[in-house]
Structure formats: structure tokens, C-alpha cells
Coordinates of C-alpha atoms in Angstrom, one line a residue:
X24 CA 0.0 0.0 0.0
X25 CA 2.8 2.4 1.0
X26 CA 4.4 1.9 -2.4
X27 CA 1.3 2.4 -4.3
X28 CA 1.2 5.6 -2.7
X29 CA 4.1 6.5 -3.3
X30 CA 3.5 6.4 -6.8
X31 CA 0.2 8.1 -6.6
X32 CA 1.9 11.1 -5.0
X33 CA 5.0 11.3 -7.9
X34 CA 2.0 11.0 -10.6
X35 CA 0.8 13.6 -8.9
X36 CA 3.7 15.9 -8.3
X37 CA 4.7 15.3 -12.1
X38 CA 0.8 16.2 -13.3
X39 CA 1.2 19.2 -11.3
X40 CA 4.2 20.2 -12.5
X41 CA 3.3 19.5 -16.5
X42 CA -0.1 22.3 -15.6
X43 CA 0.2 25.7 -16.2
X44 CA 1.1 27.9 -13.2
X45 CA 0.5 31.2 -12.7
X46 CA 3.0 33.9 -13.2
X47 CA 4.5 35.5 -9.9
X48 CA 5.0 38.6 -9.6
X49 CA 8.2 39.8 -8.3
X50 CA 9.9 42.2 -5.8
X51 CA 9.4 45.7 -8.5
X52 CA 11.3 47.7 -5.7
X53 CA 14.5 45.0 -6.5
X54 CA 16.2 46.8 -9.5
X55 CA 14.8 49.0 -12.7
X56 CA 15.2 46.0 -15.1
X57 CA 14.2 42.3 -15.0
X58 CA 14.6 39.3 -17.0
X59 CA 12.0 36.5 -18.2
X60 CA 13.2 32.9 -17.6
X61 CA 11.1 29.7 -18.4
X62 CA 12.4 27.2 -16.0
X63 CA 13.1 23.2 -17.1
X64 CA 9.8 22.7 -14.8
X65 CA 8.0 25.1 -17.1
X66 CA 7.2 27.9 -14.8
X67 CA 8.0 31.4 -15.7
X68 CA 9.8 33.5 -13.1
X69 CA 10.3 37.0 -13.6
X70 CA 13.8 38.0 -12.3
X71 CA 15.3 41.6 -11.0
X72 CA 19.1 42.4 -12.7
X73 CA 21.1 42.9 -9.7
X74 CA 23.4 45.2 -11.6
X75 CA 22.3 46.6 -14.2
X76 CA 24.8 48.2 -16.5
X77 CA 25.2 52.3 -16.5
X78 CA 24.5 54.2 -19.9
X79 CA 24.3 57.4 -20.4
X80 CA 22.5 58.8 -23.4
X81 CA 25.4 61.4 -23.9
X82 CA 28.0 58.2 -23.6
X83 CA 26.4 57.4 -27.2
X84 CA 28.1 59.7 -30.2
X85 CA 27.1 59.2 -33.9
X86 CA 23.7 58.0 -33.7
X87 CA 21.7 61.5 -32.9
X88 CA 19.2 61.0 -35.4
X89 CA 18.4 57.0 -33.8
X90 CA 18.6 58.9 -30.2
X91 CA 16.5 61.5 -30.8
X92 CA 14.0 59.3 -32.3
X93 CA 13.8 57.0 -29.2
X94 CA 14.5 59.7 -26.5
X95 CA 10.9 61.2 -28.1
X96 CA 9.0 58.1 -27.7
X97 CA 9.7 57.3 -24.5
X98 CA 9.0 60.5 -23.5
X99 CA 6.3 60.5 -24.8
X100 CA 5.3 56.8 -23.2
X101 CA 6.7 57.9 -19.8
X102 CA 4.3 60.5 -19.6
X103 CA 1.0 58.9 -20.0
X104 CA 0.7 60.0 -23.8
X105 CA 0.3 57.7 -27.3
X106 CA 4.0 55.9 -28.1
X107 CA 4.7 53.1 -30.5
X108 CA 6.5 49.7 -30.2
X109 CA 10.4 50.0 -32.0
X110 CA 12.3 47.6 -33.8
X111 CA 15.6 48.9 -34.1
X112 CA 17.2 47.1 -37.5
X113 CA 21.0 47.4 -38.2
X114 CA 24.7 47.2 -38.5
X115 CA 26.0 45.0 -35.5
X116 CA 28.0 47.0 -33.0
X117 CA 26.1 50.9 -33.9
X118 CA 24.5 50.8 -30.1
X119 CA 20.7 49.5 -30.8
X120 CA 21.0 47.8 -27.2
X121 CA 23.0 50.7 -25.6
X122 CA 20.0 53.3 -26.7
X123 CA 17.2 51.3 -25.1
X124 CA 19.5 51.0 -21.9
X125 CA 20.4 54.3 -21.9
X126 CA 16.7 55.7 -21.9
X127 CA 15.9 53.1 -18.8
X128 CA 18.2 54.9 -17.0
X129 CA 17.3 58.2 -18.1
X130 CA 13.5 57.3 -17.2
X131 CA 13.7 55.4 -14.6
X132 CA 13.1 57.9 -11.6
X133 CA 9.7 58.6 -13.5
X134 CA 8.6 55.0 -13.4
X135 CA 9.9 53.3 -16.4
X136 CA 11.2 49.4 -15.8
X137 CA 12.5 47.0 -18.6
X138 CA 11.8 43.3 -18.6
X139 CA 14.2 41.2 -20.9
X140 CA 12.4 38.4 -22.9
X141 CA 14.2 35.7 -24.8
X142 CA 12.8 34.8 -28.4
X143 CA 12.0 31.3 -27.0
X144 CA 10.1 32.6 -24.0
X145 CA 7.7 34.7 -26.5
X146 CA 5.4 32.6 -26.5
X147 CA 4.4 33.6 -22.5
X148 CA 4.0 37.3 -23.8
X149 CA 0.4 37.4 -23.0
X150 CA 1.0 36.0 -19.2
X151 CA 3.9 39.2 -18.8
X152 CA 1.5 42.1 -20.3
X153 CA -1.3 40.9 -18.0
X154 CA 0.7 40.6 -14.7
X155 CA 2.0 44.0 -15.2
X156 CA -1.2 45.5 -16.7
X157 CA -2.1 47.2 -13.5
X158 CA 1.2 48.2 -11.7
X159 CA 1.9 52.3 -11.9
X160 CA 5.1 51.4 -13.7
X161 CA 5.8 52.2 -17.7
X162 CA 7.4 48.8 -18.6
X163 CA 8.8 48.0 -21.7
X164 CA 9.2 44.6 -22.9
X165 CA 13.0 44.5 -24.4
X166 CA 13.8 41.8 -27.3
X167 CA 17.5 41.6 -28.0
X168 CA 19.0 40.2 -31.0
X169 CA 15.6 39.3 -32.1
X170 CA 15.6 37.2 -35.8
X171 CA 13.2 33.8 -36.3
X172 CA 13.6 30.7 -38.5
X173 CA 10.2 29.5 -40.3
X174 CA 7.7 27.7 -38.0
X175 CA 8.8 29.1 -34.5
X176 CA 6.0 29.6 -32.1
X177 CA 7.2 32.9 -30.5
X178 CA 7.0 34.4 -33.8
X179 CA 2.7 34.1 -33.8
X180 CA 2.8 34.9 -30.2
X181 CA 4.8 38.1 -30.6
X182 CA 2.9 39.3 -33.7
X183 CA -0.4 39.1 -32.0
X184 CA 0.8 41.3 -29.2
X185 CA 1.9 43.7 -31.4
X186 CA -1.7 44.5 -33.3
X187 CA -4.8 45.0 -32.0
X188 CA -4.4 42.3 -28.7
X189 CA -3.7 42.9 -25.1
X190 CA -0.3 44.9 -25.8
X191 CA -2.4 47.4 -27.9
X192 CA -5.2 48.0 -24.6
X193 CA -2.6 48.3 -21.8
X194 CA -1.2 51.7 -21.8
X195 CA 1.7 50.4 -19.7
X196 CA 3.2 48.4 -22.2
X197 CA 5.7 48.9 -25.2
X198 CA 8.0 46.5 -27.1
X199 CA 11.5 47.5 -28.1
X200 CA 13.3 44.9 -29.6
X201 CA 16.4 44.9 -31.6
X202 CA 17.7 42.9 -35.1
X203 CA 20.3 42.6 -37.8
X204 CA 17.1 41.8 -39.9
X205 CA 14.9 44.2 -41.2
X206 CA 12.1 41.7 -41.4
X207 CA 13.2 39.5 -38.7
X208 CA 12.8 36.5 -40.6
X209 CA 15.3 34.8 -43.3
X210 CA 14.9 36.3 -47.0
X211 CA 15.6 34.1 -50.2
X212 CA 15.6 34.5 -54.1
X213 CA 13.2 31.8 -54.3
X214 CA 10.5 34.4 -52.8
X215 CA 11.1 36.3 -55.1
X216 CA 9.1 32.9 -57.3
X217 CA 5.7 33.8 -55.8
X218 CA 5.1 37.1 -57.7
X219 CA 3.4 36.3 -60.9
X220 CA 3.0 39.0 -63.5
X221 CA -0.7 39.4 -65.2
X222 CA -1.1 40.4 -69.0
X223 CA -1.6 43.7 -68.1
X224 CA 1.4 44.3 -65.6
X225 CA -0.2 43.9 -62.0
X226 CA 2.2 42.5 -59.6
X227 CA 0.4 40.4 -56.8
X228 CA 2.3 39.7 -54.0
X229 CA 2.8 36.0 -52.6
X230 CA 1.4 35.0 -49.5
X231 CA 5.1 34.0 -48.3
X232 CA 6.4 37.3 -48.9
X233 CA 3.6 39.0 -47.4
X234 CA 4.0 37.3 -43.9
X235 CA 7.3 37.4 -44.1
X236 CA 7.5 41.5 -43.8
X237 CA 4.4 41.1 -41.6
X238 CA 5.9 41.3 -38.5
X239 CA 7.7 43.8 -38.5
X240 CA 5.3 46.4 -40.0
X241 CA 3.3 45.9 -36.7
X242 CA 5.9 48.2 -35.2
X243 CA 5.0 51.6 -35.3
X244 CA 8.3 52.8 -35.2
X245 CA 11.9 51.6 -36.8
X246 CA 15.1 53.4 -36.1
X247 CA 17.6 52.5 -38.6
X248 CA 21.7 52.2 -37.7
X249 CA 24.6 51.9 -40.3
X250 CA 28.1 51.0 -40.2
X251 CA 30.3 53.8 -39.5
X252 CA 33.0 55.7 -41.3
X253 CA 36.5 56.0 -40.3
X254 CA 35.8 59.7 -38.9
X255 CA 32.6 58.9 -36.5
X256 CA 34.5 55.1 -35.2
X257 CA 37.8 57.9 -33.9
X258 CA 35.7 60.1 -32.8
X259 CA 33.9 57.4 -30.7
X260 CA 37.0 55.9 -29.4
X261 CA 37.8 59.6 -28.4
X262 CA 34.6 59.7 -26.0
X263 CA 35.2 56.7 -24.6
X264 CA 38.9 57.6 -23.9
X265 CA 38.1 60.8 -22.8
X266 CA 35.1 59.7 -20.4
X267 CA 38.2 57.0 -19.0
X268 CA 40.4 60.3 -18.1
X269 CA 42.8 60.2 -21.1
X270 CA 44.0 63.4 -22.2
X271 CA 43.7 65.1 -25.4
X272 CA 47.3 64.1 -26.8
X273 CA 47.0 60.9 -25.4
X274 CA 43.7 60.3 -27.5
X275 CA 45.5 61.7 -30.6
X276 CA 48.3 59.4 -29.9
X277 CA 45.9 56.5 -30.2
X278 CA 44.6 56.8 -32.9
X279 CA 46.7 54.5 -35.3
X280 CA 46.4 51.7 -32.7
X281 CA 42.3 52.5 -32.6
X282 CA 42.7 51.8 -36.0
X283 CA 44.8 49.0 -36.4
X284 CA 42.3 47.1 -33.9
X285 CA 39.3 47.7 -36.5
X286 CA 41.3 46.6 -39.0
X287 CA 41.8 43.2 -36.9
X288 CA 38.2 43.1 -36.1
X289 CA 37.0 43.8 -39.6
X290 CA 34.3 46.4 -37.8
X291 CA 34.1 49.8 -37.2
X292 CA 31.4 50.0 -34.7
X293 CA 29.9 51.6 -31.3
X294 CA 31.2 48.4 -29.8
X295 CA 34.8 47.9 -31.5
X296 CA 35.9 51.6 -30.4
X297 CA 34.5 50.9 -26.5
X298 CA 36.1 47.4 -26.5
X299 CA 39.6 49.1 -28.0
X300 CA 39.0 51.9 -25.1
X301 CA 38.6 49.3 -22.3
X302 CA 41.9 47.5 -23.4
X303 CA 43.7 50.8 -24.0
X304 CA 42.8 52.2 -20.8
X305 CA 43.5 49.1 -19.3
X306 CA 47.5 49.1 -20.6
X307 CA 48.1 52.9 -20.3
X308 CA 47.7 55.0 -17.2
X309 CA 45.8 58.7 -18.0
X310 CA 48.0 61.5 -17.2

């Protein structure tokens, strides 16, 4: 009897475990940003970021047109008024991550928080927006490095959220997410097959085309980055130098070595001239 029990109460356990469980809320005092993790059990948890990293908007040179863009629309989402969702599309490296950071901490003493969601974990959307639907905070929902193959399930999840579903009625709630790709989905020449060209010249559109630049016309708002030139990656460098201390000699002085790491990353970006500052300052004392 006692081993039939036994089993009865690990059935159980498991069937509990395999049921969906509701999402806890967690400690909002803990930190200004959070992160969404799916567990191996299946339950959600919601996470503060004990340190979270410092950015500046004014630490980011050479993308004022991008920053002024985004500064506007959280502003505008901070203060109770009408904002969109933003994908930010781009070259890799041209601070797409470093802006949305940089605007939490420029808006966080008036109530904005950030959760981080993983492209897997999309498909739980619906149970963040309404666990946070009521709370006084401005949260945006923040998609790094976002891109999907064909078939994935966050991809539905996500693109209902964006248009005309919960994420559209709760005034709380933006998306920002970030890509290499434009449309966030893989692009071939054989798509190109589905367009068929009538007698008299109408193109119609296939349906694989169409849904694949679906989801991302569902954000109101893209912000565009491109590689930079030679120019805007020194001067970049130079703020990062100077913000470490370095003198103004001492940043001309490193400017062939600035570029000679470029050249060994094959990049000129945001990121190559703040990783090149970190190891410079790292080797040379400022004066």
C-alpha cells in the first residue's frame, strides 16, 4: 500500500508540474530592469538584474538622429501619452541595445522598468502584459538580438501582441526589440518565385512574402543604424577615452592603434571603439 502511494503522490507531483502555473510577480522595488526565464519545470519567473549596466544617453556619439527618435518616444510613453513599439534594425555594433539601456536609466526615476524576454520565451507574452497590466510602472518589454527561422511559435505569439491584442489595450506596455534583420525573418531569391506578372502588368504579392515583412510592419516605429565611417569610429573611441580620463594628446596618440584594432576586427562600430577603449585604458595610465 505504501508503495502504491508513493507512486500516486510522484503521478501527482509530475501532473502538477506539466499544468500551467500562474506567473508570480516579483519584488518591483529590487532593481529597474528584469529578465523572463522559463524554467526546465516550465514555470515562468520573472527575475530583478542585480546590476544593471550604466549608460548614459550622452555616452552614445554618432547616432543622434536614432537617439532622438527613441529619446521622443519614451518620453512620450513615460508621460501617459500615445507611443509606439520600436524595432531597431542594423549594423551589429552601432548601439541598438546601448539606446534602449540608456533611456531606462534616463527614465527610470519617472517609473519606467524594462523586462528582458528571450525569443524562445515569446510565447508567454500574454502572461507578462497581463501581470503587469495594473502596476503604476511604464514597462517596456526589451527583445535583443531578435531574428526567427520559419515555424517558430514565439513568432505568432509576438505578432499578435503587437496588433490590436492585449499589448495594444494596456497603456503600460511597449516592445522594443532589436535585429540585424529588417524583417526578422530569413529572405531568399526563391521568394522572389511567388510574384506572378498578369497580362496587363499587376504584380500580386505572394502570400510568403507578405507574412514574411508582416511582422515587423506591426511596429509603429523603426530606427535604422549603419556602419560607421573612419571619422565617426575615432571620434567614438575619443569619448570613450576621454570619459576614461585620457587626455587630449593621449587620444590623438591612439589613434593608429584605434585603427589598427578595427582593421583586426574587420568592424568599425559603437562596440569595437568601446572594446579598443577598455583595453587601452586598461594598458596605459591617464596622465
Amino acid at each position: 500500500m505504501e508503495r502504491f502511494m508513493a507512486r500516486v503522490e510522484l503521478f501527482m507531483a509530475r501532473v502538477e508540474a506539466s499544468l500551467p502555473h500562474t506567473l508570480t510577480a516579483p519584488d518591483w522595488a529590487a532593481s529597474i530592469a528584469f529578465r523572463y526565464r522559463r524554467r526546465s519545470s516550465g514555470q515562468g519567473v520573472i527575475s530583478p538584474v542585480a546590476h544593471v549596466g550604466a549608460m548614459a544617453l550622452d555616452d552614445l556619439r554618432e547616432i543622434d538622429d536614432q537617439k532622438e527618435k527613441i529619446q521622443r518616444n519614451t518620453a512620450q510613453f513615460v508621460a501617459g501619452r500615445t507611443a509606439n513599439n520600436v524595432l531597431l534594425t542594423g549594423a551589429r555594433g552601432t548601439g541598438k541595445s546601448s539606446l534602449i539601456r540608456a533611456c531606462l536609466h534616463t527614465y527610470a526615476a519617472q517609473g519606467l522598468r524594462l523586462i528582458e524576454v528571450d525569443k524562445a520565451d515569446l510565447i508567454d507574452l500574454q502572461d507578462i502584459i497581463e501581470l503587469v497590466a495594473q502596476r503604476p510602472e511604464k514597462f517596456i518589454i526589451f527583445c535583443d538580438d531578435l531574428s526567427f527561422d520559419d515555424g517558430e511559435p514565439g513568432y505568432k505569439a509576438l505578432k499578435s501582441v503587437l496588433d490590436g491584442s492585449v499589448a495594444a489595450s494596456t497603456p503600460n506596455v511597449l516592445i522594443y526589440a532589436t535585429s540585424n534583420r529588417r524583417h526578422l525573418l530569413p529572405e531568399y531569391m526563391s521568394d522572389n518565385q511567388t510574384y506572378k506578372h498578369t497580362e496587363d502588368g499587376e504584380v500580386h504579392p505572394g502570400e510568403g512574402v507578405e507574412e514574411k515583412i508582416s511582422l515587423s510592419e506591426r511596429f509603429g516605429l523603426w530606427i535604422s543604424f549603419y556602419p560607421f565611417s573612419q571619422d565617426e569610429y575615432l571620434a567614438i573611441v575619443g569619448q570613450w577615452l576621454a570619459h576614461a580620463g585620457f587626455a587630449p594628446e593621449q587620444i590623438a596618440a591612439a589613434r593608429a592603434e584605434a585603427l589598427l584594432w578595427s582593421l583586426e576586427r574587420g568592424a568599425r562600430s559603437g562596440r569595437v571603439a568601446f572594446q579598443f577603449a577598455r583595453d587601452f585604458a586598461g594598458r596605459t595610465a591617464p596622465l
